[in-house]
mmCIF file of C-alpha atoms in Angstrom:
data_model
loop_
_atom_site.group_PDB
_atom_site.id
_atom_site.type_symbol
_atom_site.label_atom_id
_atom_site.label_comp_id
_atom_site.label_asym_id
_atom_site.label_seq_id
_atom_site.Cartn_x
_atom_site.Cartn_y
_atom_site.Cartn_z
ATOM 1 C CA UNK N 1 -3.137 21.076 24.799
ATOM 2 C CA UNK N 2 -0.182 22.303 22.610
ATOM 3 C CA UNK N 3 -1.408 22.266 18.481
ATOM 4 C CA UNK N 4 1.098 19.744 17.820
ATOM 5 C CA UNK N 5 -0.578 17.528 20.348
ATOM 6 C CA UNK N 6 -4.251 18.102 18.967
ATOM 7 C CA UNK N 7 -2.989 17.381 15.712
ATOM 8 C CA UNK N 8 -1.004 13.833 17.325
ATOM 9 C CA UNK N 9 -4.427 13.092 19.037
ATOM 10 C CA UNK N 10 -6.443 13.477 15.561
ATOM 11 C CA UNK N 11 -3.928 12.294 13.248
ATOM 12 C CA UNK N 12 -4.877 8.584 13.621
ATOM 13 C CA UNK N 13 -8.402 9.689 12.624
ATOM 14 C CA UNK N 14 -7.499 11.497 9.796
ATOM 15 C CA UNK N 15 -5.461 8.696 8.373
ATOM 16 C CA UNK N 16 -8.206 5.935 8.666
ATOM 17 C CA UNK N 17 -10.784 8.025 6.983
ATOM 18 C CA UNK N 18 -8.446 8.889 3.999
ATOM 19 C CA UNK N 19 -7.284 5.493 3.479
ATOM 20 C CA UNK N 20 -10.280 3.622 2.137
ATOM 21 C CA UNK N 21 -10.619 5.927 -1.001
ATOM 22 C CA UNK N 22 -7.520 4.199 -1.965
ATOM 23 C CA UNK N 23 -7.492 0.966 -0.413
ATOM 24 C CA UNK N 24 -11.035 0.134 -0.151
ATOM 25 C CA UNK N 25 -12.935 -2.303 -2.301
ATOM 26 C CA UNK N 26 -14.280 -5.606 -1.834
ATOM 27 C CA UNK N 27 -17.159 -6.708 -0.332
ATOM 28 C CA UNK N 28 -19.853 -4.044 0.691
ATOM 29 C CA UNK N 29 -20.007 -4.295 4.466
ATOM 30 C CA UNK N 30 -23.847 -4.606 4.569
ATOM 31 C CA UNK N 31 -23.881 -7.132 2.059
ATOM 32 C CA UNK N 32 -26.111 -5.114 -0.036
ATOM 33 C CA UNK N 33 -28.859 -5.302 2.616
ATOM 34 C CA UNK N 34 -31.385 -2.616 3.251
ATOM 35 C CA UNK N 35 -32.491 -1.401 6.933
ATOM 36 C CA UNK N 36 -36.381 -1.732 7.799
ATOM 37 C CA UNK N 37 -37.087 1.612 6.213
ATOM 38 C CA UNK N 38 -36.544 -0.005 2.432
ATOM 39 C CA UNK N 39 -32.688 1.774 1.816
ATOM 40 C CA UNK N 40 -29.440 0.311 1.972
ATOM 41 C CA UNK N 41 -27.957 0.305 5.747
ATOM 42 C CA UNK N 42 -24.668 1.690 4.123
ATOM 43 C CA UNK N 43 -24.415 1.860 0.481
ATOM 44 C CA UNK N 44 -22.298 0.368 -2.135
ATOM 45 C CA UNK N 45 -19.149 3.339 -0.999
ATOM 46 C CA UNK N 46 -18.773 1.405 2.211
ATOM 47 C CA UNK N 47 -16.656 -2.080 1.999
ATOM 48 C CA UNK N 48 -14.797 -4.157 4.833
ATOM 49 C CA UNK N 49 -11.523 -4.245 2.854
ATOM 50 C CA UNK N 50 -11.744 0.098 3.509
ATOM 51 C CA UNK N 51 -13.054 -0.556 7.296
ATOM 52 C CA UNK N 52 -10.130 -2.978 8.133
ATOM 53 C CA UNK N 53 -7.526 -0.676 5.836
ATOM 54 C CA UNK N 54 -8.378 2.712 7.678
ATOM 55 C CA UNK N 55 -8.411 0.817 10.917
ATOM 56 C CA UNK N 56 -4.680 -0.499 10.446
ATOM 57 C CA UNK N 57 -3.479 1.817 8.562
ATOM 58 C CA UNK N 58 -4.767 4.899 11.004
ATOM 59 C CA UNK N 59 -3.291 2.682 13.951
ATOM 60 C CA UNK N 60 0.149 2.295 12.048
ATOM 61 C CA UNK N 61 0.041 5.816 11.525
ATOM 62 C CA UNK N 62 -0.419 6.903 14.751
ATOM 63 C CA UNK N 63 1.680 4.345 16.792
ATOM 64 C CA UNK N 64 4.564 5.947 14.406
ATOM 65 C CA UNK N 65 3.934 9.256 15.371
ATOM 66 C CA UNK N 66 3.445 8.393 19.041
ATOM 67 C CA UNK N 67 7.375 6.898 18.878
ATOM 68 C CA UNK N 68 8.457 9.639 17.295
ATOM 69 C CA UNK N 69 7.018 12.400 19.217
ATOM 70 C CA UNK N 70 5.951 10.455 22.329
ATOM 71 C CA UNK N 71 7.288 13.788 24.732
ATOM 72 C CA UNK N 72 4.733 16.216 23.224
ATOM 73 C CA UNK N 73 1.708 14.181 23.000
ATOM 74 C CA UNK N 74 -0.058 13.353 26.399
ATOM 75 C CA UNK N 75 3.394 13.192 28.439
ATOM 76 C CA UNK N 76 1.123 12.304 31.602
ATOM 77 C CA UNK N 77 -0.669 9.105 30.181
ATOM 78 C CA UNK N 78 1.081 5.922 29.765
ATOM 79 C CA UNK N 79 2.516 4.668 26.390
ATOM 80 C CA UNK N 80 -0.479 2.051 26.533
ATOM 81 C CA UNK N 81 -3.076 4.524 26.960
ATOM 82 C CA UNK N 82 -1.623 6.388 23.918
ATOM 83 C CA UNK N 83 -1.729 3.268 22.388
ATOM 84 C CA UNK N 84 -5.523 2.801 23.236
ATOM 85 C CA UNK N 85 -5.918 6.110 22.028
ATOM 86 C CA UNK N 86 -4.036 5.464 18.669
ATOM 87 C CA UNK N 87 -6.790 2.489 18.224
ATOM 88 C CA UNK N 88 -10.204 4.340 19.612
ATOM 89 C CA UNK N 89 -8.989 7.338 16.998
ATOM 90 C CA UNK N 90 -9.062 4.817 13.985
ATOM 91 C CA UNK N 91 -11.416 2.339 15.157
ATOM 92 C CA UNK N 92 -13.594 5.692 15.988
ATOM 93 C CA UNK N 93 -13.142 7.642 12.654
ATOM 94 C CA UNK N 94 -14.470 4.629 10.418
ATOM 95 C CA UNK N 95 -17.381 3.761 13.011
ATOM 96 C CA UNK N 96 -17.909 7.191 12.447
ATOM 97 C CA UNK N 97 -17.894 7.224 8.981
ATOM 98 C CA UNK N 98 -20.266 4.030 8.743
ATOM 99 C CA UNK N 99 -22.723 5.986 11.332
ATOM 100 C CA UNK N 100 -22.489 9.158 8.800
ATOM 101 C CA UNK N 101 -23.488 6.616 6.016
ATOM 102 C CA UNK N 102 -26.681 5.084 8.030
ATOM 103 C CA UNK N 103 -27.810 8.767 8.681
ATOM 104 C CA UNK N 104 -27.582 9.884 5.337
ATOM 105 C CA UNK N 105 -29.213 6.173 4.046
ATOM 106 C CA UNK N 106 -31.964 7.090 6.400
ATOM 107 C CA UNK N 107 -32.378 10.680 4.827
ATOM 108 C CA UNK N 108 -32.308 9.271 1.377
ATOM 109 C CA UNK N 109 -29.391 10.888 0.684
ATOM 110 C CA UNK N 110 -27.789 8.615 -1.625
ATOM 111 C CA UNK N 111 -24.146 6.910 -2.641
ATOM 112 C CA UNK N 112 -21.853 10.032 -3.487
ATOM 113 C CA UNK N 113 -24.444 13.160 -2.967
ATOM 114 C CA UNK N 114 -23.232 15.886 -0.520
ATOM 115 C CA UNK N 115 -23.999 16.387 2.932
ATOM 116 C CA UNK N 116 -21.961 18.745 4.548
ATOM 117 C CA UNK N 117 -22.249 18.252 8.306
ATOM 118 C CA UNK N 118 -22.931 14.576 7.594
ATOM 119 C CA UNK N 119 -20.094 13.990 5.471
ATOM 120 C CA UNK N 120 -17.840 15.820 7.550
ATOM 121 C CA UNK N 121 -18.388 15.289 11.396
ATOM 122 C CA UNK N 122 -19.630 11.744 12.365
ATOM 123 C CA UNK N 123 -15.947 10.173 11.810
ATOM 124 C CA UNK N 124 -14.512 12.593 13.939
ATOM 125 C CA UNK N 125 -16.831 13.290 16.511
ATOM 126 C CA UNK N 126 -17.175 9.125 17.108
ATOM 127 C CA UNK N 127 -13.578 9.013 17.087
ATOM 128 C CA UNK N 128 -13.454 11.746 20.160
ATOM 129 C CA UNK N 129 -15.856 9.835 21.959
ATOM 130 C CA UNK N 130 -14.453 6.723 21.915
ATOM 131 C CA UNK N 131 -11.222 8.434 22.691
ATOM 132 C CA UNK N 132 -12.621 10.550 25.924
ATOM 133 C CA UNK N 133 -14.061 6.747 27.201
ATOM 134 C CA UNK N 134 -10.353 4.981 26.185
ATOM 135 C CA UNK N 135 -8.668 8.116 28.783
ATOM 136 C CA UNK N 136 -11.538 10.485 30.185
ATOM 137 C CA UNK N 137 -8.764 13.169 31.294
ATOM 138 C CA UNK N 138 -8.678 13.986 27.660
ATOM 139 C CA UNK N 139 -11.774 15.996 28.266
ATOM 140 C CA UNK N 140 -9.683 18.392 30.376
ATOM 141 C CA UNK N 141 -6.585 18.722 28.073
ATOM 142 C CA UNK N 142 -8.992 19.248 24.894
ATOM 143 C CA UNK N 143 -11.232 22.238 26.363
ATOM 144 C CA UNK N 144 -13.768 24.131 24.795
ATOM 145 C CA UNK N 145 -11.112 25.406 22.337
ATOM 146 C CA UNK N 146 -9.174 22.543 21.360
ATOM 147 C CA UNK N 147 -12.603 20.762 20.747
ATOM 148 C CA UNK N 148 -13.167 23.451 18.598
ATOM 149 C CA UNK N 149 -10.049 23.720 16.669
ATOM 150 C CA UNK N 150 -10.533 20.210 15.427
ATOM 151 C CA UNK N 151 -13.461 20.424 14.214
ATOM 152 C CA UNK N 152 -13.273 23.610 12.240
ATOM 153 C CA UNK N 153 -9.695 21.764 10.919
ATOM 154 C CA UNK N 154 -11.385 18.364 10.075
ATOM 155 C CA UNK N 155 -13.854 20.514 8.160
ATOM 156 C CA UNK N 156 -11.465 22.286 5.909
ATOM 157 C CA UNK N 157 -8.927 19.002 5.907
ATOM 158 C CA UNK N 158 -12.075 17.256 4.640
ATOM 159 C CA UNK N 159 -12.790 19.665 1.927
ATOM 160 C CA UNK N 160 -9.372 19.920 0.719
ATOM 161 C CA UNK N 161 -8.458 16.329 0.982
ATOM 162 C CA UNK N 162 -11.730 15.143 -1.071
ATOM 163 C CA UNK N 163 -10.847 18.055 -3.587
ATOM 164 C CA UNK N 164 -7.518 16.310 -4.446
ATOM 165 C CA UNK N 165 -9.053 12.949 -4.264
ATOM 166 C CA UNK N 166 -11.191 14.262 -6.570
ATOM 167 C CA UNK N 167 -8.542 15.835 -9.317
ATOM 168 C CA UNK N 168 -6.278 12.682 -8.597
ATOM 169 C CA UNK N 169 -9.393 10.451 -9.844
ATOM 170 C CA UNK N 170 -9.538 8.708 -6.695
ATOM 171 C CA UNK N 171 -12.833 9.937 -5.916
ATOM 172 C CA UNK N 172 -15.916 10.553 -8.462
ATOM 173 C CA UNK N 173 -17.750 13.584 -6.585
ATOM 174 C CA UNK N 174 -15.206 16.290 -4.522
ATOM 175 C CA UNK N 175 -16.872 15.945 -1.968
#
């Protein structure tokens, strides 16, 4: 797979778990519950108006990009299965993020403290996933190193992105 088309397979990913820093708000998605253990399920940081805005706006995002580069990305798979991979990327990355959350709840790692792996990789790896079961000959175009690419890439678009979120007072930690 071509880096264009690695970066039109995670680019629906990317843009649903940027999105809720600036559209999120509302109600918390767990209500303000706690798990069995005593802590929070999520935390205050996650909200349904930021689920439901990554999700669209990560689908929007990549259904734009698939219409406008449809030739390089997956030219073998049908335009619906790039559409059900447009909406397992998105759908993925803030599952992902919300599994990232329960970890770190479960760690006692709090509301805005640092985790690097779990800050970094759940969004992307569930994302992945859910795209390998939406079109499981994504496996084979990916490979060891395309797998790898992306997630040395989310890690420093991660880190970079939260920096600026951070300068542009969108985010109160950089991380």
């Amino acid at each position: 797979m071509d880096l264009l088309a690695l970066l039109l397979l995670v680019f629906p990913a990317y843009v649903a778990n940027s999105v809720p820093v600036v559209f999120g708000g509302g109600p918390r998605i767990d209500g303000g519950r706690n798990f069995i253990d005593g802590r929070r399920l999520f935390g205050n940081g996650k909200t349904l108006q930021g689920f439901l805005s990554g999700v669209a706006f990560g689908i929007a995002a990549g259904v734009v990009a698939v219409l406008l580069l449809n030739g390089k990305y997956l030219p073998e798979a049908s335009f619906a299965t790039k559409m059900w991979l447009v909406g397992a990327m998105a759908f993925g990355a803030m599952a992902g993020d919300l599994l990232g959350s329960f970890i770190k709840r479960r760690l006692g790692i709090g509301d805005g403290e640092a985790s690097f792996v779990i800050d970094q990789m759940p969004f992307i790896i569930v994302a992945l996933f859910l795209a390998l079961l939406a079109y499981p000959p994504l496996l084979g175009a990916l490979g060891p190193d395309g797998l790898a690419f992306i997630l040395v890439l989310t890690v420093l678009l991660h880190y970079l992105f939260n920096l600026l979120a951070h300068r542009l007072r969108l985010k109160k930690v950089p991380w």
